[in-house]
Coordinates of C-alpha atoms in Angstrom, one line a residue:
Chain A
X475 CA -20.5 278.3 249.6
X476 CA -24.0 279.1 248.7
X477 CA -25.6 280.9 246.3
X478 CA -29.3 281.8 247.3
X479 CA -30.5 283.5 244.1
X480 CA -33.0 281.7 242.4
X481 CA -33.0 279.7 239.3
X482 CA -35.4 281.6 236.5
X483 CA -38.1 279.0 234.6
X484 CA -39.8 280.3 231.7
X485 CA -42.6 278.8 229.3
X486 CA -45.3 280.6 226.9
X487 CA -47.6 280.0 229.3
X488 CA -48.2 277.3 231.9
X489 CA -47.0 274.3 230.3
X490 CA -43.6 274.7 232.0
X491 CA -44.8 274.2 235.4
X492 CA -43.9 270.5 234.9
X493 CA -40.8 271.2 234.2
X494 CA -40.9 273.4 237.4
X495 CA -42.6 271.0 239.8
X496 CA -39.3 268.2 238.8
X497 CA -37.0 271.1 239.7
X498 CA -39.0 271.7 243.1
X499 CA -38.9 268.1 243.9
X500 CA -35.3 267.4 243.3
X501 CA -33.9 270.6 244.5
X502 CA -36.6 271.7 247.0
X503 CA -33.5 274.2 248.6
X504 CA -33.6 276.2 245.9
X505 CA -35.6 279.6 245.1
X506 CA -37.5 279.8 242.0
X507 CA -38.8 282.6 239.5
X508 CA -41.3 281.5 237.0
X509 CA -42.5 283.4 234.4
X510 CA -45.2 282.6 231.8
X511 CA -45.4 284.5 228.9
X512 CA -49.7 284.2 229.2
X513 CA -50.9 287.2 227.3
X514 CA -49.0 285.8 224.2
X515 CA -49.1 281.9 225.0
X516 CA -49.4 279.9 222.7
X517 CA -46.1 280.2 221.2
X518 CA -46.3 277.0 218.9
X519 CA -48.1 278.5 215.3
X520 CA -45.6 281.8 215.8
X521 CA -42.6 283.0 214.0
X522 CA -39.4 281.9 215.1
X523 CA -38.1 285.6 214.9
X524 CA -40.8 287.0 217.0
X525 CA -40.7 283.8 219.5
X526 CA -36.9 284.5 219.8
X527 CA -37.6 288.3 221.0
X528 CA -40.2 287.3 223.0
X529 CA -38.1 284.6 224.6
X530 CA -34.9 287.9 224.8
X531 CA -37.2 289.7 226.3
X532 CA -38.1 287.3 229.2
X533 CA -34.6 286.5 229.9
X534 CA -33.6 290.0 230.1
X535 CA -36.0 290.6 232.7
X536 CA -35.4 287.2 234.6
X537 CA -31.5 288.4 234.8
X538 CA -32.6 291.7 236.1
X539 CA -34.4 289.6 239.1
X540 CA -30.7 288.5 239.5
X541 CA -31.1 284.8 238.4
X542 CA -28.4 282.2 238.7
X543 CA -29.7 280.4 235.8
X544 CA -32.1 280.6 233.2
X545 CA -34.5 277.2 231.6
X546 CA -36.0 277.5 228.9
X547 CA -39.1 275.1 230.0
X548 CA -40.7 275.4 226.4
X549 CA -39.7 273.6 224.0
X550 CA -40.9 275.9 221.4
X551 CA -38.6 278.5 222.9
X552 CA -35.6 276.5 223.3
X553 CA -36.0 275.0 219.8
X554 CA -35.9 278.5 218.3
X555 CA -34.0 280.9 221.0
X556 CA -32.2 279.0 222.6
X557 CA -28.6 279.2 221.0
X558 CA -29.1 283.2 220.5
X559 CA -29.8 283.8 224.1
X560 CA -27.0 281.6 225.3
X561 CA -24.2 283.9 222.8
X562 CA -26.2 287.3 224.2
X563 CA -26.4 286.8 228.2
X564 CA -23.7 285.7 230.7
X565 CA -26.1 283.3 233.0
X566 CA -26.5 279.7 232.0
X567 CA -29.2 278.8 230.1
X568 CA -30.3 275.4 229.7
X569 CA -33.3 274.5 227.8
X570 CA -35.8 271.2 227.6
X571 CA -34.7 269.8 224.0
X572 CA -31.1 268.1 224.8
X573 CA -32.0 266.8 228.0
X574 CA -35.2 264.9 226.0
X575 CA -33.0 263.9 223.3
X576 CA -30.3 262.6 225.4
X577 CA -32.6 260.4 227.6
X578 CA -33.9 259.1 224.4
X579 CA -30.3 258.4 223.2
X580 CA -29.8 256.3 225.9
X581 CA -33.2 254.7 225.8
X582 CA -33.7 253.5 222.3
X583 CA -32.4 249.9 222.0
X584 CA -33.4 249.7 217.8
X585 CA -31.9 253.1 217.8
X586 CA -35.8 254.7 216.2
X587 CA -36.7 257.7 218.1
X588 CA -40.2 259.3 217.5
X589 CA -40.9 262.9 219.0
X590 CA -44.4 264.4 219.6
X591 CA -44.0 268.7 219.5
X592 CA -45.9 271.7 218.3
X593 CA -45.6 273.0 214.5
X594 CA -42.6 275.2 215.3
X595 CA -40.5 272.6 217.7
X596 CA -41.3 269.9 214.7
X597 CA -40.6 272.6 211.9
X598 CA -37.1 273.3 213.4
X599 CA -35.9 269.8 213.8
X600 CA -34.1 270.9 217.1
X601 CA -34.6 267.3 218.1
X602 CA -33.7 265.8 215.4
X603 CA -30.3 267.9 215.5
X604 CA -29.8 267.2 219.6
X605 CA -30.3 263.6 219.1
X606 CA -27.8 263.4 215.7
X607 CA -25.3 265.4 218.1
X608 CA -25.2 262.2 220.3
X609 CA -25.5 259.5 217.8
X610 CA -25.9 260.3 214.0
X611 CA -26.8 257.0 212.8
X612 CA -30.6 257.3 215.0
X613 CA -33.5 257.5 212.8
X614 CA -36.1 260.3 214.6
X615 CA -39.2 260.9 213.3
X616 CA -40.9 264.5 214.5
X617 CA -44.5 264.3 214.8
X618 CA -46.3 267.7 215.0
X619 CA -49.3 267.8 217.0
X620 CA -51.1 271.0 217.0
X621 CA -54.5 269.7 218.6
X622 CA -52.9 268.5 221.6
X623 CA -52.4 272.0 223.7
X624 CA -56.1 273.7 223.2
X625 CA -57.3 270.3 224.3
X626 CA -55.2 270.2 227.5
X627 CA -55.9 273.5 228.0
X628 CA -59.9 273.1 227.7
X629 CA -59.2 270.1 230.3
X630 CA -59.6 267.3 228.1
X631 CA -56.8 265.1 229.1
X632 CA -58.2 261.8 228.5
X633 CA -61.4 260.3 226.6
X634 CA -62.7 259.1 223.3
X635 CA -61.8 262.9 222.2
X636 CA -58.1 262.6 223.5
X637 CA -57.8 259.2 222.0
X638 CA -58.5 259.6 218.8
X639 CA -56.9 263.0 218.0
X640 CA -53.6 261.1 219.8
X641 CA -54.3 257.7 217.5
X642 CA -54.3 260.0 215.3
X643 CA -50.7 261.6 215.4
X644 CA -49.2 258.2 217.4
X645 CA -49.6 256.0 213.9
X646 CA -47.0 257.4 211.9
X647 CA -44.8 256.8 214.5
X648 CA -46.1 253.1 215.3
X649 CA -45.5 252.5 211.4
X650 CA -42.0 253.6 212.0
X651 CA -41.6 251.2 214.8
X652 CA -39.9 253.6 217.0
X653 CA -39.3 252.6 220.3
X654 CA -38.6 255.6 222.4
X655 CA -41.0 258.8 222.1
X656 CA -40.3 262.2 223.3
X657 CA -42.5 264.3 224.9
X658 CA -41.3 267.3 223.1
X659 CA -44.2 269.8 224.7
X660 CA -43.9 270.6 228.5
X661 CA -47.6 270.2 228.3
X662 CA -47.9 266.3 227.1
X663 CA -47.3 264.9 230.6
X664 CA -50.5 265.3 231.8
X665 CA -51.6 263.3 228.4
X666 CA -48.8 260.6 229.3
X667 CA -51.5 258.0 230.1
X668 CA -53.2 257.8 227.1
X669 CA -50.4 258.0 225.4
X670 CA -48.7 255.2 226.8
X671 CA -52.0 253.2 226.4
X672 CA -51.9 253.7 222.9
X673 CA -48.0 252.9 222.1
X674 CA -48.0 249.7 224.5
X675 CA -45.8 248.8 227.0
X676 CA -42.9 248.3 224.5
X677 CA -42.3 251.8 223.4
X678 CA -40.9 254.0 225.8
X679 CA -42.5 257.7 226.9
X680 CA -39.5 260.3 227.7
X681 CA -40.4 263.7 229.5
X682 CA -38.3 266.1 228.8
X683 CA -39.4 267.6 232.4
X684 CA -37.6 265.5 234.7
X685 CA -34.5 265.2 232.5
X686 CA -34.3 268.8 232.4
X687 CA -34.6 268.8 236.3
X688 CA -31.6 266.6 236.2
X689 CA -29.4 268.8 234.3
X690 CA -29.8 272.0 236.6
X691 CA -29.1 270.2 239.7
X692 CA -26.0 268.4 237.9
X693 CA -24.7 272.1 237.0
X694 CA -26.0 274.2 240.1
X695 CA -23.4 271.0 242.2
X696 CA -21.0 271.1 239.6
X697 CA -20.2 274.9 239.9
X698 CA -20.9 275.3 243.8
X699 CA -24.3 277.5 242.7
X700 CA -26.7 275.3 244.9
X701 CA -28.3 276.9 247.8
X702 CA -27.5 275.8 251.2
X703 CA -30.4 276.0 253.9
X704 CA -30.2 277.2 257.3
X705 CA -31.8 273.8 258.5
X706 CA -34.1 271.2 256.9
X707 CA -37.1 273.4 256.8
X708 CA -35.6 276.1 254.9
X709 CA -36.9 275.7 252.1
X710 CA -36.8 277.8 249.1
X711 CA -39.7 279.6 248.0
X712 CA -41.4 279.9 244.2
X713 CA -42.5 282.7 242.8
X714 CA -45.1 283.1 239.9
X715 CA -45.1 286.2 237.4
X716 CA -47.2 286.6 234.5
X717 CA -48.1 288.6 232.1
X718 CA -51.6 288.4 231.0
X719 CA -54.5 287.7 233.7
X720 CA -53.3 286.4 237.2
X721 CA -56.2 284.6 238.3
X722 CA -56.5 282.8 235.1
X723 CA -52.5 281.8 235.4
X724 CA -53.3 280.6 239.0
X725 CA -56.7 278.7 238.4
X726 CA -55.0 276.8 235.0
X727 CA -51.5 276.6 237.0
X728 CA -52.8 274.4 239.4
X729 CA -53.4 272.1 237.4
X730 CA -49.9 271.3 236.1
X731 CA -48.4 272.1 239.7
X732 CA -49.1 269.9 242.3
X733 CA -49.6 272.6 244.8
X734 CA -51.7 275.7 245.1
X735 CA -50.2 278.6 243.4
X736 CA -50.0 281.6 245.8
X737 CA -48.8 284.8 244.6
X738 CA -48.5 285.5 241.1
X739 CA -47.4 289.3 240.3
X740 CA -48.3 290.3 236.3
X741 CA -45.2 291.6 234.8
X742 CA -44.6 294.5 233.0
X743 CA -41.6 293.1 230.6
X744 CA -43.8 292.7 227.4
Chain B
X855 CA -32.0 240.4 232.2
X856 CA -29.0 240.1 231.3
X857 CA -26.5 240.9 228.2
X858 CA -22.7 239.0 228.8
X859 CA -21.8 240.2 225.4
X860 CA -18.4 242.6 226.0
X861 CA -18.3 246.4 225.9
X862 CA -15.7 247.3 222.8
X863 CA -13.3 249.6 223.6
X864 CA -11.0 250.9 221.1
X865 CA -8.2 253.0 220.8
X866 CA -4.9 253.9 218.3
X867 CA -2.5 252.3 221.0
X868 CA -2.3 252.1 225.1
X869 CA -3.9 255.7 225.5
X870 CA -7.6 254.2 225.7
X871 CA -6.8 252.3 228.3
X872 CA -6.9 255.2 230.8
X873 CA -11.2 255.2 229.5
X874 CA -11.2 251.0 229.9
X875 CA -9.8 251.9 233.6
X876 CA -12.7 253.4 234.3
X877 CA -15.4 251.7 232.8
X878 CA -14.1 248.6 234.8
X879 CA -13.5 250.7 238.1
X880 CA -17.3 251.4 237.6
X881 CA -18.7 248.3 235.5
X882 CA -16.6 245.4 237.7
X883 CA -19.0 242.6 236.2
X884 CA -18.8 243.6 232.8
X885 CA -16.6 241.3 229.9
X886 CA -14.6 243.9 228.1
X887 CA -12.7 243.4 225.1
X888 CA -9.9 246.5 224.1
X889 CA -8.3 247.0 221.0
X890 CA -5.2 248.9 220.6
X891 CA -4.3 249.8 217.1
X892 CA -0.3 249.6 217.8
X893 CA 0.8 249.2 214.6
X894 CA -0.7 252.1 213.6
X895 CA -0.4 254.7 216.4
X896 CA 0.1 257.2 216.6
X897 CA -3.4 258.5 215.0
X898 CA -3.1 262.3 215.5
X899 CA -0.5 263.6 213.1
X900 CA -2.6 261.4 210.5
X901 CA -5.3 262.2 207.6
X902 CA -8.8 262.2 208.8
X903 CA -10.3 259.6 205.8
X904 CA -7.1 257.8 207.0
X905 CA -8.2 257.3 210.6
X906 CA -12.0 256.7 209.3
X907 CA -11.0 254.1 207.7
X908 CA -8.8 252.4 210.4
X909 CA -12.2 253.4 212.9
X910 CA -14.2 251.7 210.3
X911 CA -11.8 248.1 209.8
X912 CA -11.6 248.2 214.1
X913 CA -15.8 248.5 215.1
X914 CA -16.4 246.1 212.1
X915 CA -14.0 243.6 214.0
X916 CA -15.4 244.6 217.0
X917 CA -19.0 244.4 216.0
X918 CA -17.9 240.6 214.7
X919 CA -16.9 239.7 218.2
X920 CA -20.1 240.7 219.0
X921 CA -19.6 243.4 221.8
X922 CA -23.2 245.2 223.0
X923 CA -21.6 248.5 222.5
X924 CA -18.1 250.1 221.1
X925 CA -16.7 253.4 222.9
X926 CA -13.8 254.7 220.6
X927 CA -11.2 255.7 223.7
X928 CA -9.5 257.7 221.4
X929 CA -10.2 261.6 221.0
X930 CA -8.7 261.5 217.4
X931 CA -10.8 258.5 216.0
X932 CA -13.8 260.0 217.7
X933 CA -13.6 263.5 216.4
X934 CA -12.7 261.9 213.1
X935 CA -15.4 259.3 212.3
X936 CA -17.8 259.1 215.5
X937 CA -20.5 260.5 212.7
X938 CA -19.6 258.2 210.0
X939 CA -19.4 255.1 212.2
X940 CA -22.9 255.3 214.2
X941 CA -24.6 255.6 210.7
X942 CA -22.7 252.8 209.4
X943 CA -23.4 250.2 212.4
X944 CA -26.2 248.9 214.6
X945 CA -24.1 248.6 217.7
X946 CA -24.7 251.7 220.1
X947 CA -21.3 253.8 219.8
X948 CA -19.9 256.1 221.5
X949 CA -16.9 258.6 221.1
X950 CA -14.8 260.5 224.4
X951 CA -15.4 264.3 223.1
X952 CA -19.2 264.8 223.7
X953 CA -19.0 263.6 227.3
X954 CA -15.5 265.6 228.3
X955 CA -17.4 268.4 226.3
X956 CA -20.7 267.9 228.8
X957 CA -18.5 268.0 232.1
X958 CA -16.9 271.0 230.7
X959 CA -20.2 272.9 230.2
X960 CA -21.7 271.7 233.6
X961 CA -18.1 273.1 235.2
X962 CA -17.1 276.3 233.8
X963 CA -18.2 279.3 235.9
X964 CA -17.5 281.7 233.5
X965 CA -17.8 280.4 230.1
X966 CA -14.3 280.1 229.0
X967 CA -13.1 276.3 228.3
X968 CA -9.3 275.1 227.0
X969 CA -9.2 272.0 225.4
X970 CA -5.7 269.8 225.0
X971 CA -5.7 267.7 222.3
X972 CA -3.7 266.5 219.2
X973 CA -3.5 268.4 216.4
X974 CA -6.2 266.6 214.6
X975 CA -8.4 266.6 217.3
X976 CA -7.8 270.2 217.9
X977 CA -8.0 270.9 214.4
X978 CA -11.4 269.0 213.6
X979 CA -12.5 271.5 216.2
X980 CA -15.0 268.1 217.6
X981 CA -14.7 269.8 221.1
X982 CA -16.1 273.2 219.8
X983 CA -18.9 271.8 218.4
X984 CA -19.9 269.4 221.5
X985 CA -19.7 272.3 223.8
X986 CA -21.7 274.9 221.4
X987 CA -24.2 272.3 220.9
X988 CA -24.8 272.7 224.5
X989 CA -24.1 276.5 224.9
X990 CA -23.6 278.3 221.7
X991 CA -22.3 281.4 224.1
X992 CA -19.2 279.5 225.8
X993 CA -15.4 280.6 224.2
X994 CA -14.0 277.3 223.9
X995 CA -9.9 277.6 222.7
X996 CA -8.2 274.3 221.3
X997 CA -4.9 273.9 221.5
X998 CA -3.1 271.4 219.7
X999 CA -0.2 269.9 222.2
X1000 CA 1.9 267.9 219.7
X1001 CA 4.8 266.9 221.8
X1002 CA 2.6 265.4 225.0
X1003 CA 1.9 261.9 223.7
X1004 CA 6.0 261.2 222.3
X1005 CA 7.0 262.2 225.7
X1006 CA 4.0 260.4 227.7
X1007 CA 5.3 256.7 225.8
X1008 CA 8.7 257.9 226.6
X1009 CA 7.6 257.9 230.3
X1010 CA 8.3 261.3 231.0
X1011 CA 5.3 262.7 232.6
X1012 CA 6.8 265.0 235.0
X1013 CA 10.0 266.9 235.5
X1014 CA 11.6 269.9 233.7
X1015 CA 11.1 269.1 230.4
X1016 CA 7.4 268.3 230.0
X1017 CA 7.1 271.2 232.3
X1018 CA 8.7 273.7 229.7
X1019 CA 6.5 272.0 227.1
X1020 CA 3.0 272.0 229.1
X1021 CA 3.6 275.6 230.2
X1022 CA 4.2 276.6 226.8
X1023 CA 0.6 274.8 225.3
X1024 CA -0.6 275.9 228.6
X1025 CA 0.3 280.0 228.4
X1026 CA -2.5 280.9 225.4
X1027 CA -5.2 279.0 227.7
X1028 CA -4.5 281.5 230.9
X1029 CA -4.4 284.0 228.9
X1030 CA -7.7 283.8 227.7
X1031 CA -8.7 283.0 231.2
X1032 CA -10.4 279.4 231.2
X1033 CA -11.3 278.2 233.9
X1034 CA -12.2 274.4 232.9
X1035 CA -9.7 272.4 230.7
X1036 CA -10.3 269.2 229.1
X1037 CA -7.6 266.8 228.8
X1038 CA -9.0 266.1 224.9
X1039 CA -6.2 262.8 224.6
X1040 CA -6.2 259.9 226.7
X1041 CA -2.5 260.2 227.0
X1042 CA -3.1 263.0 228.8
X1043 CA -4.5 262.4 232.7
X1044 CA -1.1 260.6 233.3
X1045 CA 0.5 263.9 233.3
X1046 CA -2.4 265.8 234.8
X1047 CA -0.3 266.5 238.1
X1048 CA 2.1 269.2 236.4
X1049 CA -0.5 270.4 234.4
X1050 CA -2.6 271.3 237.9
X1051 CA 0.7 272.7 239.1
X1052 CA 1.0 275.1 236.3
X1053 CA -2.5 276.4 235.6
X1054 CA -3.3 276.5 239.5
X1055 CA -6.4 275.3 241.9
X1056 CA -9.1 277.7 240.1
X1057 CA -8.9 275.9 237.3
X1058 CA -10.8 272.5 237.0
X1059 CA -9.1 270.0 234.9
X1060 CA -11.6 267.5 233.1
X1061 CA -10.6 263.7 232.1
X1062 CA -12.7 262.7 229.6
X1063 CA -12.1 259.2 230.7
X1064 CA -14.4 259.4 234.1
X1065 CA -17.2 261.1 232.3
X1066 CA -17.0 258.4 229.5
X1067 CA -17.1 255.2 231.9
X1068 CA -20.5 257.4 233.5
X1069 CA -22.1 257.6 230.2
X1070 CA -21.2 253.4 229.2
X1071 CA -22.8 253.1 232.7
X1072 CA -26.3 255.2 232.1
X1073 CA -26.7 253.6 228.3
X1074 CA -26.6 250.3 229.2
X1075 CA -28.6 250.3 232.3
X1076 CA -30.9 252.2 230.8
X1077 CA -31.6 249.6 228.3
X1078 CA -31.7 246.9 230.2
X1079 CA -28.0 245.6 228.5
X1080 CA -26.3 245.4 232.3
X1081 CA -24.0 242.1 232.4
X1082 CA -26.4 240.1 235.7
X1083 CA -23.3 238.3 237.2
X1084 CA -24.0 235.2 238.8
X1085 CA -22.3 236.6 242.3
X1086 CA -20.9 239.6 243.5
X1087 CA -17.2 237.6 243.2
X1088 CA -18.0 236.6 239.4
X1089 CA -16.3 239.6 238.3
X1090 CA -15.9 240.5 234.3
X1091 CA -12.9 239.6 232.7
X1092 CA -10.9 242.0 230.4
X1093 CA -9.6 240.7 226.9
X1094 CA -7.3 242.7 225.1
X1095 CA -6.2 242.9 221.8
X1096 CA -3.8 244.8 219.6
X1097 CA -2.6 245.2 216.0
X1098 CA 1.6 244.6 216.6
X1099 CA 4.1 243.5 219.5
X1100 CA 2.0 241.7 222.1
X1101 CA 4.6 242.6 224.9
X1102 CA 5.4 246.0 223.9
X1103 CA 1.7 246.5 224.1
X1104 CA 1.3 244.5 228.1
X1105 CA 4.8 246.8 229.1
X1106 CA 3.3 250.0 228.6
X1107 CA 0.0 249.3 228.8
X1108 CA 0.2 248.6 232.3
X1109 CA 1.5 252.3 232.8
X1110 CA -2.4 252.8 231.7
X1111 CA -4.0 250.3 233.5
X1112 CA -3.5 249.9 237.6
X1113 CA -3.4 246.5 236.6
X1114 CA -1.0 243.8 234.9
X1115 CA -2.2 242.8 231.2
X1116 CA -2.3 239.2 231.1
X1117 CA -4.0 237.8 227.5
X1118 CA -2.9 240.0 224.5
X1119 CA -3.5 238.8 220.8
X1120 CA -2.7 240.2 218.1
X1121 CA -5.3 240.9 215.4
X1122 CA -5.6 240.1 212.0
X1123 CA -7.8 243.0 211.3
X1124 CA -5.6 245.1 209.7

């Protein structure tokens, strides 16, 4: 059996790319749709409400490409939207949150989980709530970092700058003595390194990204959804829609992808 | 590294042994010590504050044996007092429902899952919540299979008369069109051959058991709490441990186990 349609991958903007690059690398067979939601990125400092019809929005149109699956690779989407689009569509949507959570379940040896998000991810406690579903008795301790994506964005992904707005939001944590820490924003991987300098070698850094990755290849198997090539070469191809200036998604994209970003269409969904 | 401390296994009688098989099959070079609360079993038709309480006397003895981490093998205590438990000790514990929940979500094609249980599993609705904590949009239906475990310790796991039972537990779950069901009692995979027989091949039946012994596996490996052994013939060894009749406990238990029970002492826990 296979089942060529592609998986869907959604994010605010480009952020999710990360999330699509582990999903590329482990399951390099497989088509993929990615959409970023770039003419109303960032999603972070919004209403839950609107990010939810935003996020109804982009799944509708992602099932209308004929998707096999949906992820949700924004946290600040799956924290908000993610139940409500799982009770309103009948493809599988995964999101970023309980794979991050669960990896830090199983990470934490003094059972103290800290998690580095946007406002809204932070605001809802979604992590808080994943990680309680899988052991109630672990403290977590949601850090909110709203300085972390314009800098990213700007390029600043290291420095004096990075370092102390990250020292900054990292102390609380530190206090806490937590020795796991989420990455609860699909952008924070490309800030892993100063991160991790900052935390030591004792604390453990968790991407959500490759976790997630995980999970769609476990359930694409598991249901007899994965693709099957006609040889080794086959392989599937990635697709890039936006909705807000191509070029821009392209240029910026590149960054979080590690490969050049070839066609991106601007979508008329929003 | 490496941690010899046990893995704590726990369970009202011999059901849990079906989990311990597993975690052995996969973790030959870990120590484990199992408890079987025989002179209390069965757990199901009990009160929930009842079976927290019996939960809570068993991980405290457990924890005082000094096991590395304590999987209650026993859908009933889990649902009951997994919650209660994890925020009560520092050992890593973990229940049977979330992981038989997981494999059900990752299996189902079209988001209808059946669950077997007892009635105070199936009533604590432990199975609903796992798998709408990972998709809020699948119909789960419980069903509450009183008469399975009585017939099970009886040793009638096939023939006429569990057939007449399982097809009448099984005949709501067709009818609604499942096409994943978890065997929520670990009782249950010893009569998962008729059950296959009467609810066909398109329907995936799920031990929780496996998916348990995976999870034991991924936790401690991922913090670095693997038993090193000192070659690949010093093998774990398996101490069990139970609340009444020593024998009664090694007779049927090896109906559970594919191998004989040599050491069983009863507890003073109780």
């Amino acid at each position: 059996m296979s089942d060529p349609r592609p998986i869907g991958v959604f994010d605010s903007g480009v952020g999710g790319l990360t999330v699509l690059a582990e999903i590329r690398d482990r399951l390099p067979y497989e088509h993929t749709l990615y959409f970023g939601d770039t003419a109303r990125v960032p999603y972070g400092p919004r209403d839950p409400a609107e990010v939810r019809w935003f996020a109804f929005e982009i799944v509708r149109y992602l099932v209308e490409q004929d998707v096999k699956m949906v992820v949700i690779a924004c946290n600040t989407a799956a924290a908000a939207a993610l139940r409500t689009l799982q009770r309103s569509f009948e493809v599988p949507i995964i999101g970023v949150v309980e794979p991050g959570a669960r990896a830090a379940v199983e990470e934490t040896r003094n059972r103290r989980v800290g998690v580095l998000a946007t406002q809204l991810t932070a605001r809802s406690a979604a992590y808080r709530r994943a990680v309680h579903s899988l052991d109630a008795g672990i403290e977590v301790y949601e850090q909110a970092c709203p300085e972390f994506v314009p800098l990213i964005e700007k390029g600043i992904v290291d420095g004096p700058e990075l370092e102390s707005v990250a020292a900054g939001y990292l102390e609380p944590l530190m206090r806490r003595r937590v020795d796991a820490v989420v990455l609860g924003c699909t952008h924070y991987p490309l800030i892993s390194a100063p991160i991790n300098r900052i935390l030591g070698p004792e604390v453990r850094l968790i991407s959500s990204a490759g976790q997630t990755a995980l999970e769609v290849g476990r359930m694409l198997s598991r249901r007899g959804n994965l693709r099957r090539p006609l040889n080794v070469e086959d392989e599937g191809n990635a697709t890039y829609v936006c909705s807000a200036d191509p070029e821009e998604f392209a240029t910026l994209g590149s960054r979080f992808l590690d490969e050049e970003i070839v066609a991106v269409t601007p979508a008329a969904v929003i």
